[in-house]
Amino acid sequence: MMSSWKRTEVRRGREYLVQPVSAASAQKEYVCPGCGGAVLPGVAHVLFWRPDGVLGDEADLASRRHWHNHCGSIA
Ligand SMILES: [Zn+2]
């Protein structure tokens, strides 16, 4: 599927979009909400965000969070 790079997961009844970020695309440092540690440039990780924000797509994108792969996996 063409959209296989992005998927939807449900956590606590809420729908999230999940988008993997490749090591080559990770060019900034972020703080992982899962462990509070740094997601360093050059480290593959995942983006989580809510697609249904009342403020619109732009706010949805601004609310994206960068998680380590091992922190962002949804059990
Ligand atoms: Zn983490």
Coordinates of N, CA and C and ligand atoms in Angstrom, one line a residue:
M1 N 0.8 -1.2 0.0 CA 0.0 0.0 0.0 C 0.9 1.2 0.0
M2 N 0.4 2.3 -0.7 CA 1.2 3.5 -0.8 C 1.4 4.2 0.6
S3 N 0.4 4.0 1.4 CA 0.4 4.8 2.7 C 0.9 3.9 3.8
S4 N 1.6 2.9 3.5 CA 2.1 2.0 4.5 C 3.1 2.6 5.5
W5 N 3.7 3.7 5.1 CA 4.6 4.4 6.0 C 3.9 5.1 7.1
K6 N 2.6 5.2 7.0 CA 1.9 5.9 8.1 C 0.7 5.0 8.5
R7 N 0.5 4.8 9.8 CA -0.5 4.0 10.2 C -1.3 4.6 11.4
T8 N -2.4 4.0 11.7 CA -3.3 4.5 12.8 C -3.3 3.5 13.9
E9 N -3.1 4.0 15.1 CA -3.2 3.1 16.2 C -4.2 3.7 17.3
V10 N -4.8 2.8 18.1 CA -5.7 3.3 19.1 C -5.2 3.1 20.4
R11 N -5.1 4.1 21.2 CA -4.6 4.0 22.6 C -5.6 4.7 23.5
R12 N -6.0 3.9 24.5 CA -7.1 4.4 25.5 C -8.3 5.0 24.7
G13 N -8.7 4.3 23.7 CA -9.9 4.7 23.0 C -9.7 5.9 22.1
R14 N -8.4 6.4 22.0 CA -8.2 7.6 21.1 C -7.3 7.1 19.9
E15 N -7.6 7.7 18.8 CA -6.9 7.4 17.6 C -5.7 8.3 17.4
Y16 N -4.6 7.6 17.1 CA -3.3 8.4 16.8 C -2.8 8.0 15.5
L17 N -2.2 8.9 14.8 CA -1.4 8.6 13.6 C 0.0 8.4 14.0
V18 N 0.6 7.3 13.4 CA 2.0 7.0 13.8 C 2.8 7.0 12.5
Q19 N 3.9 7.7 12.5 CA 4.7 7.8 11.3 C 6.2 7.6 11.6
P20 N 6.7 6.5 11.1 CA 8.2 6.3 11.3 C 9.0 7.4 10.7
V21 N 10.1 7.7 11.4 CA 11.0 8.7 10.9 C 12.4 8.0 10.7
S22 N 12.9 8.0 9.5 CA 14.1 7.2 9.3 C 15.3 8.0 9.9
A23 N 16.4 7.3 10.0 CA 17.6 7.9 10.6 C 18.1 9.1 9.7
A24 N 17.9 8.9 8.4 CA 18.4 10.0 7.5 C 17.5 11.2 7.6
S25 N 16.2 11.0 8.0 CA 15.3 12.1 8.1 C 15.3 12.8 9.4
A26 N 15.9 12.2 10.4 CA 16.0 12.7 11.8 C 17.2 13.7 11.9
Q27 N 16.9 15.0 11.7 CA 17.9 16.0 11.6 C 17.9 17.0 12.8
K28 N 17.0 16.8 13.7 CA 17.0 17.7 14.9 C 16.9 16.8 16.2
E29 N 17.1 17.5 17.3 CA 17.0 16.8 18.5 C 15.7 17.0 19.2
Y30 N 15.0 16.0 19.7 CA 13.7 16.1 20.3 C 13.7 15.5 21.7
V31 N 12.7 15.8 22.4 CA 12.6 15.2 23.8 C 11.5 14.2 23.7
C32 N 11.8 12.9 24.0 CA 10.8 11.9 23.9 C 9.9 12.0 25.1
P33 N 8.6 12.0 24.9 CA 7.6 12.1 26.0 C 7.5 10.8 26.8
G34 N 8.0 9.7 26.2 CA 7.9 8.5 26.9 C 8.9 8.3 28.1
C35 N 10.1 8.7 27.8 CA 11.2 8.6 28.9 C 11.8 9.9 29.3
G36 N 11.5 11.0 28.6 CA 12.1 12.3 28.9 C 13.5 12.5 28.4
G37 N 14.0 11.5 27.7 CA 15.3 11.5 27.2 C 15.4 12.2 25.8
A38 N 16.5 12.4 25.3 CA 16.7 13.1 24.0 C 16.6 12.1 22.9
V39 N 15.9 12.5 21.8 CA 15.9 11.7 20.6 C 16.9 12.4 19.7
L40 N 18.1 11.8 19.5 CA 19.2 12.5 18.9 C 19.1 12.5 17.4
P41 N 19.7 13.5 16.7 CA 19.7 13.5 15.2 C 20.4 12.2 14.7
G42 N 19.8 11.7 13.6 CA 20.4 10.5 13.0 C 19.9 9.2 13.6
V43 N 18.9 9.3 14.6 CA 18.3 8.1 15.2 C 16.9 7.9 14.7
A44 N 16.6 6.8 14.1 CA 15.3 6.5 13.6 C 14.3 6.5 14.8
H45 N 13.2 7.1 14.6 CA 12.2 7.1 15.7 C 10.8 7.2 15.1
V46 N 9.8 7.4 15.9 CA 8.4 7.5 15.4 C 7.7 8.8 15.9
L47 N 6.8 9.2 15.0 CA 6.0 10.4 15.3 C 4.6 9.9 15.7
F48 N 4.1 10.5 16.8 CA 2.7 10.3 17.2 C 1.9 11.6 17.1
W49 N 0.7 11.6 16.6 CA -0.1 12.8 16.8 C -1.6 12.4 16.6
R50 N -2.4 13.3 17.1 CA -3.9 13.1 17.0 C -4.4 13.7 15.7
P51 N -5.1 13.0 14.9 CA -5.6 13.5 13.6 C -6.9 14.3 13.7
D52 N -7.5 14.4 14.9 CA -8.8 14.9 15.0 C -8.9 16.2 15.9
G53 N -7.8 16.9 15.9 CA -7.8 18.1 16.8 C -8.8 19.1 16.3
V54 N -9.4 19.8 17.2 CA -10.5 20.8 16.9 C -9.9 22.1 16.2
L55 N -8.6 22.2 16.4 CA -7.9 23.4 15.8 C -7.5 23.3 14.4
G56 N -7.7 22.1 13.8 CA -7.4 21.9 12.4 C -6.0 21.2 12.2
D57 N -5.8 20.9 10.9 CA -4.6 20.1 10.6 C -3.3 20.8 11.0
E58 N -3.2 22.1 10.9 CA -2.0 22.8 11.3 C -1.6 22.5 12.7
A59 N -2.6 22.7 13.6 CA -2.4 22.4 15.0 C -2.1 21.0 15.3
D60 N -2.7 20.1 14.5 CA -2.4 18.7 14.7 C -1.0 18.4 14.4
L61 N -0.5 19.0 13.3 CA 0.9 18.8 13.0 C 1.9 19.4 14.0
A62 N 1.5 20.5 14.6 CA 2.3 21.2 15.6 C 2.3 20.4 16.9
S63 N 1.3 19.5 17.1 CA 1.3 18.7 18.3 C 1.9 17.4 18.2
R64 N 2.6 17.1 17.1 CA 3.2 15.9 16.9 C 4.3 15.7 17.9
R65 N 4.5 14.5 18.4 CA 5.6 14.2 19.3 C 6.5 13.1 18.8
H66 N 7.8 13.3 19.1 CA 8.8 12.4 18.6 C 9.1 11.4 19.7
W67 N 9.0 10.1 19.5 CA 9.2 9.1 20.5 C 10.3 8.2 20.0
H68 N 11.1 7.7 20.9 CA 12.0 6.6 20.6 C 11.2 5.4 20.1
N69 N 11.7 4.6 19.2 CA 11.0 3.4 18.7 C 10.6 2.5 19.9
H70 N 11.5 2.4 20.9 CA 11.2 1.5 22.0 C 10.2 2.1 23.0
C71 N 10.1 3.4 23.0 CA 9.1 4.1 23.9 C 7.8 4.3 23.3
G72 N 7.8 4.3 21.9 CA 6.5 4.7 21.2 C 5.7 3.5 20.9
S73 N 6.2 2.3 21.1 CA 5.4 1.1 20.8 C 4.2 1.0 21.7
I74 N 3.0 0.8 21.1 CA 1.8 0.8 21.8 C 1.4 -0.7 22.2
A75 N 1.3 -0.9 23.5 CA 1.0 -2.2 24.0 C -0.5 -2.4 23.9
Ligands
ZN1 ZN 12.1 7.5 24.9

